[in-house]
XYZ file of C-alpha atoms in Angstrom:
534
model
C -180.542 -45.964 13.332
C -178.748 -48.912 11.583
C -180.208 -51.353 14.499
C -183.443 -50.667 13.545
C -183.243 -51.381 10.105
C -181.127 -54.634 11.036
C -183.602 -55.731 12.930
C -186.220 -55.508 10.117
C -184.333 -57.032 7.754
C -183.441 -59.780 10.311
C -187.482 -60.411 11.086
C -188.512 -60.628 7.977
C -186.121 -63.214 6.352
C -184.794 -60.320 4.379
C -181.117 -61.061 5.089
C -179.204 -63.870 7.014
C -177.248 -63.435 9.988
C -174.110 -63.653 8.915
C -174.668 -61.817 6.035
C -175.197 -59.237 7.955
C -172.624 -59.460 10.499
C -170.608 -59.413 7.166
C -172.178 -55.947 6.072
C -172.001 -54.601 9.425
C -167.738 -55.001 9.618
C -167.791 -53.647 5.893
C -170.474 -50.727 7.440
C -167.893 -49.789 10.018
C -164.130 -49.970 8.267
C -166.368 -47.747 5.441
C -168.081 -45.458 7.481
C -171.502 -46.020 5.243
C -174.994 -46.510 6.527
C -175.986 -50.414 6.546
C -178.526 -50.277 3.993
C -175.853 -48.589 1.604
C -173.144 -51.837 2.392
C -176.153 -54.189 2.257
C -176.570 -53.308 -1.617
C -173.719 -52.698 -3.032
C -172.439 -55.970 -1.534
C -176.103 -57.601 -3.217
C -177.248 -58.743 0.148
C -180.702 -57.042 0.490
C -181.707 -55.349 -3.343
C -182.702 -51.724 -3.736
C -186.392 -52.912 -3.893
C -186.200 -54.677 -0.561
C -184.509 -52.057 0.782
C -187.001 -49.180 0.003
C -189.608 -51.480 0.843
C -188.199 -52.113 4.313
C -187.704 -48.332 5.001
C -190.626 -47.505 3.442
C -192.955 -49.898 6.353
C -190.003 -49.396 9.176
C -190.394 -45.355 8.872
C -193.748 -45.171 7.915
C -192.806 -42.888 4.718
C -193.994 -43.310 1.257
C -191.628 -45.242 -1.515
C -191.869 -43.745 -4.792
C -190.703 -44.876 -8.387
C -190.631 -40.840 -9.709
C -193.645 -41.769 -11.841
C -195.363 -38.459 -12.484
C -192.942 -36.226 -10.425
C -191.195 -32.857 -11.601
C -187.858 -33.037 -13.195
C -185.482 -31.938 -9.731
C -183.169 -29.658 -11.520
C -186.476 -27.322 -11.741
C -187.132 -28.094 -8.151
C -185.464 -25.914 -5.248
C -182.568 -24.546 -7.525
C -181.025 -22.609 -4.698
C -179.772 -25.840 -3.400
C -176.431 -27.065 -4.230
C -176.162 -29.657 -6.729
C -172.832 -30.720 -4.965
C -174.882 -30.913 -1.289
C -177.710 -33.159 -3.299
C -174.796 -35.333 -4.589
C -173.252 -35.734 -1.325
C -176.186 -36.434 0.513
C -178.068 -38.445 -1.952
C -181.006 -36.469 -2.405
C -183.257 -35.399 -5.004
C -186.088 -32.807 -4.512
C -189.054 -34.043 -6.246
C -191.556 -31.410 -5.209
C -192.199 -27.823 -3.837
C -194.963 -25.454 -2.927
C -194.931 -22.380 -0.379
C -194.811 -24.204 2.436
C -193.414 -28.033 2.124
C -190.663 -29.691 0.102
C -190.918 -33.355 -0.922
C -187.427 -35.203 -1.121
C -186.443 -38.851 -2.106
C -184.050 -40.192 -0.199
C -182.405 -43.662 -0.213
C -182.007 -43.445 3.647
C -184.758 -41.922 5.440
C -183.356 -42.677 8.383
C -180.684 -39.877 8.100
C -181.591 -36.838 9.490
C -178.653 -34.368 7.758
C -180.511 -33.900 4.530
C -183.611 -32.990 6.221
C -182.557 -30.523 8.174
C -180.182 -28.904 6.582
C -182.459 -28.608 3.751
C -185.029 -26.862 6.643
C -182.669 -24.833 7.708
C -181.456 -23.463 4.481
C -185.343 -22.752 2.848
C -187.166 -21.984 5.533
C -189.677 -25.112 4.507
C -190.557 -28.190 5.902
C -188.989 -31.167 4.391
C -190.805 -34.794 3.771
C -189.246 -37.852 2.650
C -190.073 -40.066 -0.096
C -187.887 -43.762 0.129
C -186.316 -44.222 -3.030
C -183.800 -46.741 -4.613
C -180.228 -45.098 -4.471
C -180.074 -46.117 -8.296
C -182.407 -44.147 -9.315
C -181.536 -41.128 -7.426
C -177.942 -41.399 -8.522
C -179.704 -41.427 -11.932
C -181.546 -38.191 -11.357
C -178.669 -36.761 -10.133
C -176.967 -37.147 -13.220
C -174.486 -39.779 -11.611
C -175.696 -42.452 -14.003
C -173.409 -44.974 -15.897
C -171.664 -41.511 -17.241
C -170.947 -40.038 -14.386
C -170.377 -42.796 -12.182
C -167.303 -43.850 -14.139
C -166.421 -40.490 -14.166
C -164.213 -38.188 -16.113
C -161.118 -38.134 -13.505
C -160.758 -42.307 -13.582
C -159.032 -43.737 -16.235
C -158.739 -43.381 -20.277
C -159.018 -45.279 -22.858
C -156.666 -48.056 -22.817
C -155.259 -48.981 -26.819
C -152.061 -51.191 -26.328
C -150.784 -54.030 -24.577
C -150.088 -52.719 -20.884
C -151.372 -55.603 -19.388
C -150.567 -54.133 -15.946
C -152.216 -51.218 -16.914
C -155.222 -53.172 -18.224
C -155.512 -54.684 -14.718
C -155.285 -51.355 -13.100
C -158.213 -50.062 -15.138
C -160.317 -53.198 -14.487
C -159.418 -52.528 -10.509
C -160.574 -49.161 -10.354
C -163.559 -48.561 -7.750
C -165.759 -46.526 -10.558
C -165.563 -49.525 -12.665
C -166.238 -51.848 -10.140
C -169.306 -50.009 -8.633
C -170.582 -50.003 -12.651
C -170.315 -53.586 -13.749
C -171.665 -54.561 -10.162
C -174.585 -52.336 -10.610
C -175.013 -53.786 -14.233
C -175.494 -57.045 -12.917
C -177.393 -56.438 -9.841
C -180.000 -54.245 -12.197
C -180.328 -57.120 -14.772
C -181.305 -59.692 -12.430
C -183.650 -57.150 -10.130
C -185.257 -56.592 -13.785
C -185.891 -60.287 -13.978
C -183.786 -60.323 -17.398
C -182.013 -63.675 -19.007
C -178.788 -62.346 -20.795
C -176.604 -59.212 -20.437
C -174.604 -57.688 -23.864
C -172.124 -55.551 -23.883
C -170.944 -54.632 -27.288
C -168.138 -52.369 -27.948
C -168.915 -50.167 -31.420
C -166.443 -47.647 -33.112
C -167.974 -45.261 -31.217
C -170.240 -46.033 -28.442
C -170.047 -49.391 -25.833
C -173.882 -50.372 -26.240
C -175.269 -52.158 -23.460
C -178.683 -54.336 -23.851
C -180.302 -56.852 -21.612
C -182.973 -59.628 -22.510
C -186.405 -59.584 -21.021
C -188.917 -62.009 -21.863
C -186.564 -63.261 -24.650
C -186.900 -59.411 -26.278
C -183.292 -57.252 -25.954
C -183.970 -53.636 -24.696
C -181.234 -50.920 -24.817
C -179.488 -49.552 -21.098
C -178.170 -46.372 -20.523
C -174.291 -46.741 -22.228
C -171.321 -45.867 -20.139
C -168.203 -43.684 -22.005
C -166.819 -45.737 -24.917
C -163.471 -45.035 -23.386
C -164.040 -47.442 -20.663
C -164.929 -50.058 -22.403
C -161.651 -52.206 -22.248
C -161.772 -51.770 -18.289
C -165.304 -52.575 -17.791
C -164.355 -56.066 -20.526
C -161.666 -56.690 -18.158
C -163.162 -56.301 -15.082
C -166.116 -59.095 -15.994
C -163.165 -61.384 -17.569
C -161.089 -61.203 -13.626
C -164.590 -62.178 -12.013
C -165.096 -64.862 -14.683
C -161.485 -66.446 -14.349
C -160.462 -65.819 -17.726
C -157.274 -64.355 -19.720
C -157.444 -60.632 -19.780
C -154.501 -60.611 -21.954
C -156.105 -62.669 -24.448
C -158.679 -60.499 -26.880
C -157.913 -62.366 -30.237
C -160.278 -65.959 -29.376
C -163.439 -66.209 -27.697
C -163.094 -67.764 -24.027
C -165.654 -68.891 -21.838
C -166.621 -68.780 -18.176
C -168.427 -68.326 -15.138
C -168.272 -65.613 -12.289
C -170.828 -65.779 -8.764
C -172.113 -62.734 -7.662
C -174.469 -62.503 -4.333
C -177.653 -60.396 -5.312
C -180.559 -60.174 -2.807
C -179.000 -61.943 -0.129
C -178.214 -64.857 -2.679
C -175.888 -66.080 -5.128
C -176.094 -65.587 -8.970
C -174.418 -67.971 -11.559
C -173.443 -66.469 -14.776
C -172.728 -67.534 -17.443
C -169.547 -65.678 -19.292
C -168.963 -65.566 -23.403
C -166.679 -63.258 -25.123
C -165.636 -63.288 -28.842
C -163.637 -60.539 -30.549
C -165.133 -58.307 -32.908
C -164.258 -55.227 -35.205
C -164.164 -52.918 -31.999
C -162.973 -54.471 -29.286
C -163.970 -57.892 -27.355
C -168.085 -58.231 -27.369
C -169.486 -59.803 -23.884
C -172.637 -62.088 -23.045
C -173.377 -62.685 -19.425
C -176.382 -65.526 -19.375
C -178.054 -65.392 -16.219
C -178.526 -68.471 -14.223
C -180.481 -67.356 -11.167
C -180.872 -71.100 -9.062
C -183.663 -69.484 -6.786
C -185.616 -68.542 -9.734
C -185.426 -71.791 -11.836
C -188.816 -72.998 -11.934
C -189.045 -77.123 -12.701
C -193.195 -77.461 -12.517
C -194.766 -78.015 -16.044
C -197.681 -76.811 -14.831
C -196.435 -73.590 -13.827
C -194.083 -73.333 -16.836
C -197.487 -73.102 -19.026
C -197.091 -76.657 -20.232
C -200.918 -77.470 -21.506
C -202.782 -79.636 -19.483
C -204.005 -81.343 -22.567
C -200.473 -82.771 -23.107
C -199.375 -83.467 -19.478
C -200.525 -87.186 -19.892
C -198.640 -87.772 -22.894
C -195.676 -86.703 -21.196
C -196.185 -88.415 -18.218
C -196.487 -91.480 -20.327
C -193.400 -91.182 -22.435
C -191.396 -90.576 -19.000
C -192.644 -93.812 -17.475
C -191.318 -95.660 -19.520
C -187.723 -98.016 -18.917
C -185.739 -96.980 -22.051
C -186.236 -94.904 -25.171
C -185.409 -92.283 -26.509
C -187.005 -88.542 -25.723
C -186.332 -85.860 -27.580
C -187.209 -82.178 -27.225
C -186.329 -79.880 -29.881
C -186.310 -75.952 -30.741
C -184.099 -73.263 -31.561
C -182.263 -71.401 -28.911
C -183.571 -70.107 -26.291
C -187.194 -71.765 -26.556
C -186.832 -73.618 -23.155
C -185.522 -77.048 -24.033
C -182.778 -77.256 -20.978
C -185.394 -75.663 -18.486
C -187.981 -78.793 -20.047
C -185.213 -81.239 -19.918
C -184.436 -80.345 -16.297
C -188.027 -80.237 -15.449
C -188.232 -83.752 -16.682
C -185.030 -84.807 -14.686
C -186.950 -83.635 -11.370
C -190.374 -86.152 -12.360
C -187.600 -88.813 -12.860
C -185.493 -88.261 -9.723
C -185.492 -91.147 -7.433
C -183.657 -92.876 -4.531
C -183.674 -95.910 -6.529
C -182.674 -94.520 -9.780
C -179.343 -93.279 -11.045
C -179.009 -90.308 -13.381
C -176.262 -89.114 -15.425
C -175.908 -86.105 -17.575
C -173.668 -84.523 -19.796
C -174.033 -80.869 -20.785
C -172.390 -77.922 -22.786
C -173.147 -76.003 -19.863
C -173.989 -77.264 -17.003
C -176.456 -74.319 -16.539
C -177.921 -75.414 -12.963
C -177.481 -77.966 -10.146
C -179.630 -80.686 -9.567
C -179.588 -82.424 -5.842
C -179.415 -86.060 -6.646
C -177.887 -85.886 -10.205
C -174.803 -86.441 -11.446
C -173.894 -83.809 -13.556
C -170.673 -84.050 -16.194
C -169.503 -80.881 -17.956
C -168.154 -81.187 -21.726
C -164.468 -80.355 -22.152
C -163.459 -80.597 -25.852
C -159.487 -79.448 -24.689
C -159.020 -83.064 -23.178
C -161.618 -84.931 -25.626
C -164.531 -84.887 -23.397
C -167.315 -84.715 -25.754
C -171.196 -85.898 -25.406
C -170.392 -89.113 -27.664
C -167.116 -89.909 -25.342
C -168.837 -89.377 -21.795
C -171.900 -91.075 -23.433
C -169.980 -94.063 -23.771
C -168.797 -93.833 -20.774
C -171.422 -93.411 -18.719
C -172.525 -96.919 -19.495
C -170.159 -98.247 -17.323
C -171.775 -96.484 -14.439
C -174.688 -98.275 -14.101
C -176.920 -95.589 -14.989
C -180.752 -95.977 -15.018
C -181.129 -92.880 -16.893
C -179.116 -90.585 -19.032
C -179.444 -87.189 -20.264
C -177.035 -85.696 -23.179
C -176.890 -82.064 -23.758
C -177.684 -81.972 -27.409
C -177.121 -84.573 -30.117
C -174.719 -83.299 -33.028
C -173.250 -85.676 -34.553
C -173.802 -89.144 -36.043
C -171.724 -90.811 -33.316
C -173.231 -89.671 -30.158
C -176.645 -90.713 -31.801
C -175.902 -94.124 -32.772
C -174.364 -94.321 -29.086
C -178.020 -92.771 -27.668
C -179.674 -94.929 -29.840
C -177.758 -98.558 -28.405
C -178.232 -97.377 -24.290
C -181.805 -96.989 -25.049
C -181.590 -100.356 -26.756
C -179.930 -102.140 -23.922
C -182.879 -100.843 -21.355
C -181.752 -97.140 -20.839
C -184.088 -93.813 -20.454
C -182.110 -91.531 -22.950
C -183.381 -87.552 -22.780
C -181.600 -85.093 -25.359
C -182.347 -82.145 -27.192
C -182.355 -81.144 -31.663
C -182.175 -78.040 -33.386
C -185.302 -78.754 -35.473
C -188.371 -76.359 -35.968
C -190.744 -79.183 -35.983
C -191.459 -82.649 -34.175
C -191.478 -84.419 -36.932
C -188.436 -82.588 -38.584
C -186.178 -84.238 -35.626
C -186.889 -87.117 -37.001
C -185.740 -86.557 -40.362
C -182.953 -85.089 -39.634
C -181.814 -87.913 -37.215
C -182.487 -90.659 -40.666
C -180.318 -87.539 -42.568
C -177.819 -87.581 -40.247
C -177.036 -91.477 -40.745
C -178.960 -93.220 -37.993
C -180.535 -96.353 -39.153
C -184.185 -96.155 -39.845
C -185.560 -99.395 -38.084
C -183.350 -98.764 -34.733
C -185.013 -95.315 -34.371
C -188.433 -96.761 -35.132
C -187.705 -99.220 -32.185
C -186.395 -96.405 -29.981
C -187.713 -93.176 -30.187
C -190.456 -92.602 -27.668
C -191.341 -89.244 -27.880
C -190.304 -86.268 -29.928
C -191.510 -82.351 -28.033
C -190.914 -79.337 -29.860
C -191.824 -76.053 -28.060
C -191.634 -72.196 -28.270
C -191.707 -69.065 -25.852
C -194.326 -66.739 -26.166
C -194.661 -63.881 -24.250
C -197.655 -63.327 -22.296
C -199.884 -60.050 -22.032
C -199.326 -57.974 -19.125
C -202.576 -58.415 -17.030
C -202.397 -54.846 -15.558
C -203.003 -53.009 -19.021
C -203.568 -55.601 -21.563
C -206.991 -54.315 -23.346
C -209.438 -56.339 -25.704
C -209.801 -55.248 -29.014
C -213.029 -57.429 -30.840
C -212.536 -61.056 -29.947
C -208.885 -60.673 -28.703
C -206.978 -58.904 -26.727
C -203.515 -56.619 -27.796
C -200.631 -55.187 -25.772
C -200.605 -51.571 -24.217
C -197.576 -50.959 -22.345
C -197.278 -49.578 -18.327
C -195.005 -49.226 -15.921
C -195.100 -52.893 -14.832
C -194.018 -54.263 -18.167
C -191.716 -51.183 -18.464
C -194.156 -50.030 -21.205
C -193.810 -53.532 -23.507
C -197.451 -54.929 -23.177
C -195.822 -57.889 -22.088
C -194.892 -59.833 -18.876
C -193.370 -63.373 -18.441
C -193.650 -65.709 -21.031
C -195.412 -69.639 -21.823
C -194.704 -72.379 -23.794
C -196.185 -73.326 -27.079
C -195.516 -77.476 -27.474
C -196.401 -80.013 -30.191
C -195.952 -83.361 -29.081
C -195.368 -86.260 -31.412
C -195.563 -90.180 -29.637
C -194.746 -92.561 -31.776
C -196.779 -95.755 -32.916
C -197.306 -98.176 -35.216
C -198.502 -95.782 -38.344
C -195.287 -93.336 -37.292
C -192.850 -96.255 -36.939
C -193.705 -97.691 -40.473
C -193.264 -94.133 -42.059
C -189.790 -93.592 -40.170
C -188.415 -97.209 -41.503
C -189.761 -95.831 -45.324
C -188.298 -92.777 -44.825
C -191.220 -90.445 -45.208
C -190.641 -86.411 -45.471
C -192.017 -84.436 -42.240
C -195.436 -83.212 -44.198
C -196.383 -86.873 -44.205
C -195.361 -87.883 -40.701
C -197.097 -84.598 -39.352
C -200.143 -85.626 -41.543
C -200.501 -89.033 -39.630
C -199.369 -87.318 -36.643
C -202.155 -85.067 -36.201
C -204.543 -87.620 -37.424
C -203.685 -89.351 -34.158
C -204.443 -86.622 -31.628
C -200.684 -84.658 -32.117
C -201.755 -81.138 -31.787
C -199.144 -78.496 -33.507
C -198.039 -75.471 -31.608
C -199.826 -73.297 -34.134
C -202.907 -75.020 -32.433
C -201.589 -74.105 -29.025
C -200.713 -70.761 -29.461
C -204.312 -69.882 -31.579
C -206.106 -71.067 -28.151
C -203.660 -68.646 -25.815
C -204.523 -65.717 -28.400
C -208.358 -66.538 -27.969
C -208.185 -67.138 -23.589
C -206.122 -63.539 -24.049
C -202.788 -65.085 -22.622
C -200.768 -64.044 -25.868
C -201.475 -61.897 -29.097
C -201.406 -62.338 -32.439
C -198.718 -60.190 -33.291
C -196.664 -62.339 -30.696
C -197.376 -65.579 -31.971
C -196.560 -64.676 -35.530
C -193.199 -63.172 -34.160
C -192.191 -66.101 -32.752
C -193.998 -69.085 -35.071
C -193.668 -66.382 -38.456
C -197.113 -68.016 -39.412
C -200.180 -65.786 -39.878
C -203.799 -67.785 -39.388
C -204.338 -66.803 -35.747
């Protein structure tokens, strides 16, 4: 049974080789069916899976959608025999029961089930997950009640014990394998005084998980804090880090923060997914209108470019994105980042470390010594690493970097604020890109309501209205009008004035023509951009 489903995985590129021979010596020291080992160990995800046993066996896959509640459903079975096989009936009628199964190519619960009712018995392929969920072995249950208890000391052996625990390690590796299946960005896990609330970002919107037992909340902590390399012992200071977890057959980066707070030690897992990163302006929603402008500003030798936005509108995906146009055999790139969130071939890539002084303005000044033909710097903060940006581009050097500003034009005031001198950013600055995230209407149920269209919710957005998201840009090039109001000092209503005058269109303008082509709504625009108009 187990060869058949290796070999479709195998043929269609679902899992490597030696992944599998992997799963296969876990499959036999554990006794489990191959598909089981396969996700747990995030080699092949549940979706792959029922898909493959749903086209190996010929038997439907179902998501539950519209089927009867199970506990209502062939109650003379044993809830204990359901558990144990990993079943769930779903339907029944004088003659036929319908049961989801995560392996369909068992034959126990089938005929037992026969045997026992009298009925015949056909399978439905679902994810194990979900039928755990069903089943009532959720996050609740799957910790369960017999594991550990609520740790409230300083035991650090016992703290480790806790985090060891196989209940706790199935959970958090579930947690993270269900967050990136769900195609979501950041993980929180917050400890209140009396519940450990778990949320997940999706299309840059949090949504509430099912929460697991309060009580476990300093093992679950601890068990993400082992995988991330950091000091268990320590819960006073926040500590950073980074764990690797294969998911689908591949690896996933993320990205570990902790701080204390009130109740315990809260968590945020960021989730850098390589195979997912996506470096094509085009396809990142980037308007065509201001591809050339772009283009432009990244042709040139030296300059500065600046993109700016708050966090978490896309300025490290757009900086990267840039880094990829710019990447040549005959160039030389440098970066310095606080992360380094993902790998570029060709790059050289320098992670801040404030502990031995390794800041942006230090490895700045360093990098001119390496002969770079371009550098990119994480973010500029202070009045030092600027006035360092602003002499590389000076002495011939393409300098990227990212602001926190809300407009174009408002980067450039606050660079004059922050002490740079007015005439050497006049001769500098290049470009200046601010940008947003809006999230785009799902295309399955979005409907159109007068001249626009508004969000609906179904089970492919998971009922927001809402799937993937686009960028919203202005984009400010500097010239001879600009320059002259940067070396008087002009206030950001006067430079956007002259801005748009010359062809700079703001991302008010942007978003108003995504509402109209039914992309985006209003109600999403004004969330993000908290201006009405649209």
């Amino acid at each position: 049974m187990d060869t058949a489903l290796s070999q479709y995985l195998l043929e269609n590129n679902l899992v490597a080789d030696q992944a599998l021979e992997r799963a296969k010596r876990v499959a036999d020291e554990s006794r489990e069916d191959i598909g089981a080992v396969l996700s747990k160990l995030g080699l092949v995800s549940e979706q792959d899976l029922v898909k493959s046993y749903s086209s190996l066996c010929n038997f439907q896959a179902t998501d539950f959608d519209g089927l009867s509640n199970g506990d209502q459903v062939c109650p003379e079975i044993e809830h204990a025999f359901l558990n144990a096989v990993r079943a769930y009936p779903v339907e029944e009628n004088d003659d036929q029961i319908r049961l989801a199964v995560a392996n369909p190519l068992d034959p126990i619960p089938k005929s037992a089930i026969e045997y026992a009712t009298g009925k015949t018995v056909e399978y439905l392929v679902a994810p194990l997950s979900e039928i755990l969920h069903r089943l009532g072995d959720g996050a609740a249950d799957e910790l369960g009640e017999e594991s550990s208890s609520e740790f409230d000391g300083d035991d650090l052996a016992r703290l480790k014990d806790l985090a060891s625990e196989a209940p706790v390690i199935r959970y958090v590796n579930r947690l993270l394998q269900s967050a990136v299946n769900m195609g979501a960005s950041d993980i929180h896990i917050e400890p209140m005084e009396a519940v450990l609330k778990i949320r997940i970002r999706i299309d840059g919107m949090l949504e509430d998980q099912e929460d697991p037992p309060v009580k476990f909340k300093a093992a679950i902590v601890s068990r993400i804090k082992i995988l991330a390399g950091l000091d268990i012992a320590e819960r006073r200071l926040p500590q950073d880090g980074r764990l690797r977890m294969a998911i689908g057959g591949r690896d996933v980066d993320f990205r570990v923060s902790t701080t204390p707070t009130a109740f315990g030690e809260s968590v945020v897992l960021r989730i850098l997914n390589q195979h997912k990163l996506v470096l094509d302006p085009g396809m990142l929603g980037f308007p065509k209108s201001e591809l050339p402008k772009f283009h432009k500003s990244l042709s040139k030798s030296n300059g500065i470019i600046l993109v700016t936005g708050p966090t978490g509108s896309g300025k490290t995906t757009t900086l990267y994105t840039a880094l990829k146009i710019l990447n040549r055999p005959d160039r030389k790139i440098l970066t310095i980042e606080d992360p380094i969130e993902y790998m570029l071939d060709g790059i050289n890539q320098v992670q801040v470390n404030a502990s031995i002084g390794l800041d942006f303005a230090s490895a700045l000044r360093s990098f001119l010594r390496q002969d770079p033909d371009i550098m990119m710097v994480g973010e500029i903060r202070d009045i030092e690493t600027a006035n360092i940006a602003v002499q590389a581009s000076l002495t011939g050097h393409l300098i990227l970097s990212t602001l926190h500003t809300n407009s174009a034009a408002g980067a450039i005031t606050r660079l004059v604020d922050m002490g740079v001198e007015d005439f050497l950013l006049a001769s500098t600055l290049n470009m200046v890109m601010a940008q947003r995230l809006v999230r785009k209407l799902c295309d399955a149920c979005k409907r159109k309501s007068g001249d626009r269209y508004e969000p609906v919710g179904c089970a492919q957005c998971q009922n927001s209205g809402y799937k993937g998201r686009t960028m919203v840009v202005e984009l400010l090039e500097t010239s001879g009008k600009i320059n002259d109001l940067i070396k008087r000092k002009a206030d950001i209503k006067e430079i956007e004035s002259i801005a748009q005058s010359e062809g700079m269109r703001t991302m008010l303008d942007q978003a108003e023509m995504l509402v109209r082509s039914g992309v985006t709504s209003k109600q999403e625009v004004y969330r993000v951009l908290g201006q009405e108009g649209v």
